[in-house]
JSON list of C-alpha atoms and ligand atoms in Angstrom, two decimals:
[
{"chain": "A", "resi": 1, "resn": "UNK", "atom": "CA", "xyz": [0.00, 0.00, 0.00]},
{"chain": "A", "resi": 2, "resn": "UNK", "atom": "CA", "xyz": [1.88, 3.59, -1.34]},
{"chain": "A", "resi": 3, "resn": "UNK", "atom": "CA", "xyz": [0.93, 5.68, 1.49]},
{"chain": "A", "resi": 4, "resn": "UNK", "atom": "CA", "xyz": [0.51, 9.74, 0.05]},
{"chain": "A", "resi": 5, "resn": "UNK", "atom": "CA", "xyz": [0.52, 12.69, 2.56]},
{"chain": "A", "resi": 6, "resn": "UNK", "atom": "CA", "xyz": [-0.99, 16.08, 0.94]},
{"chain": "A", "resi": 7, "resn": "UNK", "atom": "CA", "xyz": [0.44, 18.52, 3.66]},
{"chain": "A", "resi": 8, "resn": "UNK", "atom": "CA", "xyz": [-0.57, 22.45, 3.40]},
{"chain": "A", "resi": 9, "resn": "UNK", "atom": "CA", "xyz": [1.10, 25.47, 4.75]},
{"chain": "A", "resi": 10, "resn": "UNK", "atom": "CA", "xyz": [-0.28, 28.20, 6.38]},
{"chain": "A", "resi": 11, "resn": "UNK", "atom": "CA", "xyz": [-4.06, 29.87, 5.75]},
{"chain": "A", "resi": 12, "resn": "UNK", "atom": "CA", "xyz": [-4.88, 27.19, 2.93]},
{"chain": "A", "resi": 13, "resn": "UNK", "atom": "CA", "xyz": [-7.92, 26.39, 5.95]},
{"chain": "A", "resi": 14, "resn": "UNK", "atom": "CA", "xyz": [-9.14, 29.54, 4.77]},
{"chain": "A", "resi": 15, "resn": "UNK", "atom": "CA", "xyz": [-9.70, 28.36, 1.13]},
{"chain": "A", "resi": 16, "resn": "UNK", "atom": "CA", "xyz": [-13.22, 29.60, -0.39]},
{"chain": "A", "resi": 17, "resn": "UNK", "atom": "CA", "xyz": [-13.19, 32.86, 1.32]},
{"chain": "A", "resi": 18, "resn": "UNK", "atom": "CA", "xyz": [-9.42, 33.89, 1.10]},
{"chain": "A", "resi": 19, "resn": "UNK", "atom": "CA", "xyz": [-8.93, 35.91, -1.80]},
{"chain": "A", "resi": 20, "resn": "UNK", "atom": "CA", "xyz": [-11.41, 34.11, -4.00]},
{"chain": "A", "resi": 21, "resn": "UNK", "atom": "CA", "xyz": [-10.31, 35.57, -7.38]},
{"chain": "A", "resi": 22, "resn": "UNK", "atom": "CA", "xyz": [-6.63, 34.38, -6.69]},
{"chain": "A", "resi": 23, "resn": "UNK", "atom": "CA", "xyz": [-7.77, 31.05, -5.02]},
{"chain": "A", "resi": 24, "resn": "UNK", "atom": "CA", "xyz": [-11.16, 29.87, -6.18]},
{"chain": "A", "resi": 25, "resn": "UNK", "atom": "CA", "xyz": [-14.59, 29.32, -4.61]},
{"chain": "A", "resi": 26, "resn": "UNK", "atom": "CA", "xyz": [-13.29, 25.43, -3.40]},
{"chain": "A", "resi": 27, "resn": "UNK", "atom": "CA", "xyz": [-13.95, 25.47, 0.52]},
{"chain": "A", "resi": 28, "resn": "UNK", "atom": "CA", "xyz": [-10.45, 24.08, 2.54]},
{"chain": "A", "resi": 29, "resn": "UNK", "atom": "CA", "xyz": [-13.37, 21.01, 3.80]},
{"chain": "A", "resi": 30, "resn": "UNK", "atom": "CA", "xyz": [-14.67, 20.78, 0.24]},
{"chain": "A", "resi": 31, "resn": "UNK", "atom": "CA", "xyz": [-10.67, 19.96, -1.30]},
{"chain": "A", "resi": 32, "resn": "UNK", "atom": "CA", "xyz": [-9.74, 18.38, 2.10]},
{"chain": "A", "resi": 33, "resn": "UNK", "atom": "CA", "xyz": [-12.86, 15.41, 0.93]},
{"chain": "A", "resi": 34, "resn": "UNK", "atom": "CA", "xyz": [-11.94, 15.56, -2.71]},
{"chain": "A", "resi": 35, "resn": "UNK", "atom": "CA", "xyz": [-8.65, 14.74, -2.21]},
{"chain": "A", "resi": 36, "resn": "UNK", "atom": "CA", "xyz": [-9.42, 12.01, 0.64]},
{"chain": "A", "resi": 37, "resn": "UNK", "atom": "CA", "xyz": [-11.51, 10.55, -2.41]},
{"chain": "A", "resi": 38, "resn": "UNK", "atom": "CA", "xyz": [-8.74, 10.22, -5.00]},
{"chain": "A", "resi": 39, "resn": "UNK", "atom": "CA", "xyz": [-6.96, 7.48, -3.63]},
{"chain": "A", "resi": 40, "resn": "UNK", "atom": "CA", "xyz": [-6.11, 4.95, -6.73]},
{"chain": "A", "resi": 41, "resn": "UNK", "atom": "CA", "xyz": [-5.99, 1.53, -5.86]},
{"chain": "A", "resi": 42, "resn": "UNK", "atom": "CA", "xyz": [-3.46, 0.40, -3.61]},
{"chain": "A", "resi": 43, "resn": "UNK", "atom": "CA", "xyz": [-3.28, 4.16, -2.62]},
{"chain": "A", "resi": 44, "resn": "UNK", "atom": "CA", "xyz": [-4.11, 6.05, 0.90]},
{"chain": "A", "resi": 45, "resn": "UNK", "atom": "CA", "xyz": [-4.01, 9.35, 0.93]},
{"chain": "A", "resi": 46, "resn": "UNK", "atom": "CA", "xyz": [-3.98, 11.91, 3.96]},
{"chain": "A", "resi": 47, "resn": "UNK", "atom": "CA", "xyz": [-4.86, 15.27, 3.85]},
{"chain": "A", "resi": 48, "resn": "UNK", "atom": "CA", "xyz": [-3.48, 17.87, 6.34]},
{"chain": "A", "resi": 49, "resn": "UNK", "atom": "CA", "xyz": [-3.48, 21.50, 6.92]},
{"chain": "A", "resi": 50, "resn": "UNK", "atom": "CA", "xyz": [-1.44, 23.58, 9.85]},
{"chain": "A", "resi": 51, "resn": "UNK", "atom": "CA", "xyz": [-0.35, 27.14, 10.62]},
{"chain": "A", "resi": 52, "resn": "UNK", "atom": "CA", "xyz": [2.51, 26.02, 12.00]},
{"chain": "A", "resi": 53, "resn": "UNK", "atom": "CA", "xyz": [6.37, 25.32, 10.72]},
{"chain": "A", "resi": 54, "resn": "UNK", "atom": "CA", "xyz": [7.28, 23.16, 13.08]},
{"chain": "A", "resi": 55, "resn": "UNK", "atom": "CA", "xyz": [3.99, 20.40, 12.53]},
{"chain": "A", "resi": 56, "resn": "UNK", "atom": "CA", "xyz": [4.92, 20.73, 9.07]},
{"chain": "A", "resi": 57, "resn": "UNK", "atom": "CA", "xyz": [8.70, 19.86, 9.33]},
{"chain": "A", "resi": 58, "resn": "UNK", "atom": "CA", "xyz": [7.27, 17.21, 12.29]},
{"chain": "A", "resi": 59, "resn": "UNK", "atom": "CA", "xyz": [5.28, 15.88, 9.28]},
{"chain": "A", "resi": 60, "resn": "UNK", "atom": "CA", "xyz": [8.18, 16.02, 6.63]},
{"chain": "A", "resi": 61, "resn": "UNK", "atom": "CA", "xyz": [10.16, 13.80, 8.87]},
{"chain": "A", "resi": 62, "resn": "UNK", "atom": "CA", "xyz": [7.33, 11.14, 9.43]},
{"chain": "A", "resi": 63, "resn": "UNK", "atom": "CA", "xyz": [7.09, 10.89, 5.41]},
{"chain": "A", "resi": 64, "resn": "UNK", "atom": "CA", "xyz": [10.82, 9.99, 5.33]},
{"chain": "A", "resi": 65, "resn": "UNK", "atom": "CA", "xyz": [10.13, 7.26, 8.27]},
{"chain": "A", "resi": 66, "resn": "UNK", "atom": "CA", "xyz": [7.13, 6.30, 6.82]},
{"chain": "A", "resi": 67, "resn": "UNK", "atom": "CA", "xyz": [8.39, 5.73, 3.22]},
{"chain": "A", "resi": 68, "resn": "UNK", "atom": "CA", "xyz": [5.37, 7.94, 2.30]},
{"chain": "A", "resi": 69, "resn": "UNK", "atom": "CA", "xyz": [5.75, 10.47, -1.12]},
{"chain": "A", "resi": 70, "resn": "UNK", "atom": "CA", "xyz": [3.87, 13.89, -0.32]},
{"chain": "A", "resi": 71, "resn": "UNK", "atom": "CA", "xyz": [2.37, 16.87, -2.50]},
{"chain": "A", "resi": 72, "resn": "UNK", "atom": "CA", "xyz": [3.43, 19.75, -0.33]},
{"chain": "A", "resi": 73, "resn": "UNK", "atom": "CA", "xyz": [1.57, 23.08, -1.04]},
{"chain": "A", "resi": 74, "resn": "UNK", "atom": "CA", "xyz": [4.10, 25.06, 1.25]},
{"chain": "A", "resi": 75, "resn": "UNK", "atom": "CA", "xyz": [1.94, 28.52, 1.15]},
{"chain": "A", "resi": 76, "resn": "UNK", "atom": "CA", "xyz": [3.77, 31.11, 2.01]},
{"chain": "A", "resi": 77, "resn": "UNK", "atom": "CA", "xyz": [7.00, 29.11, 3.50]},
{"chain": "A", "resi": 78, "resn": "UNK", "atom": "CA", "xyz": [7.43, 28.44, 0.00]},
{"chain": "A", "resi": 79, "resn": "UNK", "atom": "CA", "xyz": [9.23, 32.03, -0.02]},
{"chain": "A", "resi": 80, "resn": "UNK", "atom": "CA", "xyz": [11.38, 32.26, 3.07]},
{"chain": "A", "resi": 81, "resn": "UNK", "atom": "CA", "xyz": [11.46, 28.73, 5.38]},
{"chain": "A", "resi": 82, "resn": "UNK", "atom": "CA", "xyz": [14.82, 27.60, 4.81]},
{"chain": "A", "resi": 83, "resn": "UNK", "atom": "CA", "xyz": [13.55, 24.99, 7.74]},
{"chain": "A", "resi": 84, "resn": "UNK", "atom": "CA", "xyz": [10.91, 23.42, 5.31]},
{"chain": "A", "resi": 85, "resn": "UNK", "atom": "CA", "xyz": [13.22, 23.69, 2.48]},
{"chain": "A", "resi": 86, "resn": "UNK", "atom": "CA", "xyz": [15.21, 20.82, 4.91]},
{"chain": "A", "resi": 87, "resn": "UNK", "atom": "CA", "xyz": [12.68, 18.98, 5.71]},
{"chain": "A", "resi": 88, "resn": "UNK", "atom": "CA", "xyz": [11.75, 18.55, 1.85]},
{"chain": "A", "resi": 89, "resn": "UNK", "atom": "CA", "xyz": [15.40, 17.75, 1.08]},
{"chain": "A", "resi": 90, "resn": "UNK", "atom": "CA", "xyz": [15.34, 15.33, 3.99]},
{"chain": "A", "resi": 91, "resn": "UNK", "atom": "CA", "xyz": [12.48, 13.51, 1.80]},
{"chain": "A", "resi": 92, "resn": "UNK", "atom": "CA", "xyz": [13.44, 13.77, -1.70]},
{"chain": "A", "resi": 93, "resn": "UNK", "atom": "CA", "xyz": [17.21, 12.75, -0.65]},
{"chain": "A", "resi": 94, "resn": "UNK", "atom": "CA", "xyz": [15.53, 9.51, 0.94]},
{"chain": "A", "resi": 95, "resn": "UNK", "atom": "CA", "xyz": [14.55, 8.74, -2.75]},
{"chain": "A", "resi": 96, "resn": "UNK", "atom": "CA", "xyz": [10.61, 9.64, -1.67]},
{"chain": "A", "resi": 97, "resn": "UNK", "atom": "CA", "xyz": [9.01, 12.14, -4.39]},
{"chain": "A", "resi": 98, "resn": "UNK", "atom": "CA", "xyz": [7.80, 15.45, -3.03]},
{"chain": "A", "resi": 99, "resn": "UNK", "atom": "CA", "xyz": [5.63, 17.38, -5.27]},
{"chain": "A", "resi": 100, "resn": "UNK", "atom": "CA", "xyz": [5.32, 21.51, -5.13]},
{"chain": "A", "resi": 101, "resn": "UNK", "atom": "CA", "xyz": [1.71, 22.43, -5.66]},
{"chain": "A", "resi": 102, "resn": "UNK", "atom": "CA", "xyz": [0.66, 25.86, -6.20]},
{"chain": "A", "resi": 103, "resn": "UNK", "atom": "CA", "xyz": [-2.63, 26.64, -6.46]},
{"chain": "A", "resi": 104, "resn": "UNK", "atom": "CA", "xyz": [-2.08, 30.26, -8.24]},
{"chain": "A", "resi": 105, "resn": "UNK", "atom": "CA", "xyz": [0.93, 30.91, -10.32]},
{"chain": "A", "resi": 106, "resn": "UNK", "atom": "CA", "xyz": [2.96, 32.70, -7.76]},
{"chain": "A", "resi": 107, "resn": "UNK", "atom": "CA", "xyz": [5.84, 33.92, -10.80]},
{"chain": "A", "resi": 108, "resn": "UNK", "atom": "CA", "xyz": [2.33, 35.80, -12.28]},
{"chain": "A", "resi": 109, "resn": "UNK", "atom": "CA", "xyz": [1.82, 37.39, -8.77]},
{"chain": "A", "resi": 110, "resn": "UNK", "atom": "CA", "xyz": [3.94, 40.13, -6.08]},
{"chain": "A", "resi": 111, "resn": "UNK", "atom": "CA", "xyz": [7.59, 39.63, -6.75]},
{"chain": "A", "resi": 112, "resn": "UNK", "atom": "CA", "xyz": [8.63, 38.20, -3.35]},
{"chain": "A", "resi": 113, "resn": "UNK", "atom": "CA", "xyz": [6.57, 35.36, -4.91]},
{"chain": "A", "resi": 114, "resn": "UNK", "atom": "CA", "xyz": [8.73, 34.60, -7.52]},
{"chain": "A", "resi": 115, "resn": "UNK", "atom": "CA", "xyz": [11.16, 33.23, -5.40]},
{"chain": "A", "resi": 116, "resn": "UNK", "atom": "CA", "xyz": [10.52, 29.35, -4.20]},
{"chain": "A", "resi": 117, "resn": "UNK", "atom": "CA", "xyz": [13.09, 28.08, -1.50]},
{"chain": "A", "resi": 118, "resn": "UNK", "atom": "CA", "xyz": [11.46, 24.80, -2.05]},
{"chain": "A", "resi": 119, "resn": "UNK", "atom": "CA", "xyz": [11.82, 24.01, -5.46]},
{"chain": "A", "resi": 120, "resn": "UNK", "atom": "CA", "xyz": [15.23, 23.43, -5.47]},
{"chain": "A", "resi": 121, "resn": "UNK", "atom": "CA", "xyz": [14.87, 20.39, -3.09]},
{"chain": "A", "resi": 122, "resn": "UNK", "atom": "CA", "xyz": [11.44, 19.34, -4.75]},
{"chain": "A", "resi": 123, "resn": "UNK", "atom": "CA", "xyz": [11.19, 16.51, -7.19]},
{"chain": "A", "resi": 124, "resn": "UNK", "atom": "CA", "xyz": [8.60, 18.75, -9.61]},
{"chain": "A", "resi": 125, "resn": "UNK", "atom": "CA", "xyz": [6.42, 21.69, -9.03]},
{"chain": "A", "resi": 126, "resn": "UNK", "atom": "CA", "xyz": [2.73, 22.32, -10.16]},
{"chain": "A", "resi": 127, "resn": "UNK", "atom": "CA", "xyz": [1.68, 25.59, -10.32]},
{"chain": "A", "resi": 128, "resn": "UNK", "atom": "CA", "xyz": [-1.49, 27.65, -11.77]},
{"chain": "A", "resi": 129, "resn": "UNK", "atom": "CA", "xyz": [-3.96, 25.05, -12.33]},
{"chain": "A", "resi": 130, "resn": "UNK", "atom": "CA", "xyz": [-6.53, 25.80, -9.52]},
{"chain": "A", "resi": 131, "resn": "UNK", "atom": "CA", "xyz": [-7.37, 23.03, -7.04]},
{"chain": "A", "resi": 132, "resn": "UNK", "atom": "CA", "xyz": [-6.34, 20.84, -9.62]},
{"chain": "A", "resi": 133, "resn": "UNK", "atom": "CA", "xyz": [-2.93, 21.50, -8.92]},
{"chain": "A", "resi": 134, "resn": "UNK", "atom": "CA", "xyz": [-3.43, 18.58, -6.28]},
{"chain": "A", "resi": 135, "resn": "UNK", "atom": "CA", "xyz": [-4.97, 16.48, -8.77]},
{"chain": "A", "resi": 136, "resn": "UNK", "atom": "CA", "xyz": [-2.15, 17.25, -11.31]},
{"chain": "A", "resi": 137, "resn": "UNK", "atom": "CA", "xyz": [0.09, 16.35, -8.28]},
{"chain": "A", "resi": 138, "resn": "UNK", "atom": "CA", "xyz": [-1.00, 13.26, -7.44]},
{"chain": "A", "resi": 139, "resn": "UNK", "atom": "CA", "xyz": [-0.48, 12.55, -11.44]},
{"chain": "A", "resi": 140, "resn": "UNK", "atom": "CA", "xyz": [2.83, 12.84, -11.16]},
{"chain": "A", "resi": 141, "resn": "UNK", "atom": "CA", "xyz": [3.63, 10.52, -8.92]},
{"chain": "A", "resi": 142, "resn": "UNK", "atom": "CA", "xyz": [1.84, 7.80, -9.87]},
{"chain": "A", "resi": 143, "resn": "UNK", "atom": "CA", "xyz": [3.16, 8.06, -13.18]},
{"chain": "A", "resi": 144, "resn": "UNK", "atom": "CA", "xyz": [6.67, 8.03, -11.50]},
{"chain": "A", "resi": 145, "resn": "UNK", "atom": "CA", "xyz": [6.05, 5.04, -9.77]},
{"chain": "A", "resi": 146, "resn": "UNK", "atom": "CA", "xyz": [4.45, 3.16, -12.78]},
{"chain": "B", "resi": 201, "resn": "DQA", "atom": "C1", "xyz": [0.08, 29.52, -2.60]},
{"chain": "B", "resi": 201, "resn": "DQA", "atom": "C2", "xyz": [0.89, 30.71, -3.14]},
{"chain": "B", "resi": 201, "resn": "DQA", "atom": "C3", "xyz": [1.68, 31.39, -2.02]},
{"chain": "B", "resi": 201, "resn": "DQA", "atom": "O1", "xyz": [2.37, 32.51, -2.53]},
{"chain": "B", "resi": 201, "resn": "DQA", "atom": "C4", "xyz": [0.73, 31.86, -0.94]},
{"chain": "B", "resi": 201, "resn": "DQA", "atom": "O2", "xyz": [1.47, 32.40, 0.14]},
{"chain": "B", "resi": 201, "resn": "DQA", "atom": "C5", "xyz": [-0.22, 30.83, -0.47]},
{"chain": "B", "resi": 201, "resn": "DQA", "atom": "C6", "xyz": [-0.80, 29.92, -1.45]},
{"chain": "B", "resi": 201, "resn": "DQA", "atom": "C7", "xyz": [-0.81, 28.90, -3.69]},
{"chain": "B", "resi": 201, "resn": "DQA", "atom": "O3", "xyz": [-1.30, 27.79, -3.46]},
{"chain": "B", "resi": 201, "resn": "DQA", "atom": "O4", "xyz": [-1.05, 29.52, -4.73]},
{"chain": "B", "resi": 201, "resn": "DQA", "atom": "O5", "xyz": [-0.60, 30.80, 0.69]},
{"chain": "B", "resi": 201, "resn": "DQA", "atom": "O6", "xyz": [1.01, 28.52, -2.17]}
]
């Protein structure tokens, strides 16, 4: 069983009244359940949201001791958390894919958006597709593991 963790950064609970011409209508709960929902066969996939750098980088380790791959929509670490930036190296240097969802297209937004600390350490980044970013996301890795 390929165990996938879709972890989100900060205010993505806010989803479908945050900004709703950048971010959609999609309700945090609503993408939370859709994304529960897509597991393939063979597949379980866990959805989590926190505010917090430290739960995230708690929950980057327990992908690398739990062999699990992870779409990771950092939020707004993506532009400054060295810290997460480790914690994603930790995983994609343990051979486990990480995947960089965006659901804007932060390079079409403010400039200190155009810089990702993450990508570097990421195995791909999605970016600009909506909520189906995720979707997109959890593309990838199946077809990397096929
Ligand atoms: C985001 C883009 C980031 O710049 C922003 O801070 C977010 C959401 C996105 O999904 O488009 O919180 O990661």
């Amino acid at each position: 069983m390929t165990r996938i963790l879709v972890l989100n950064g900060p205010n993505l609970s806010r989803l479908g009244t945050r900004e709703p011409d950048v971010y959609g209508l999609t309700t945090w709960p609503e993408l939370a359940e859709a994304l529960s929902k897509a597991a393939a066969k063979g597949e379980t996939i866990e959805v989590r949201q926190t505010d917090d750098e430290s739960e995230l980088i708690g929950w980057l380790h327990e992908a690398v001791d739990t062999s699990s791959e992870v779409v990771l929509n950092p939020a707004a670490f993506t532009h400054y958390s060295y810290a997460v930036r480790d914690a994603v190296a930790l995983v994609t240097s343990a051979g486990l894919p990480l995947i960089e969802v965006h659901i804007s297209n932060p390079h079409a937004r403010e400039e200190f958006r155009h810089t990702s600390v993450i990508s570097g350490v990421a195995t791909g980044v999605i970016a600009g597709f909506g909520v189906n970013s995720y979707h997109l996301a959890l593309a990838a890795v199946r077809q990397r593991r096929a």
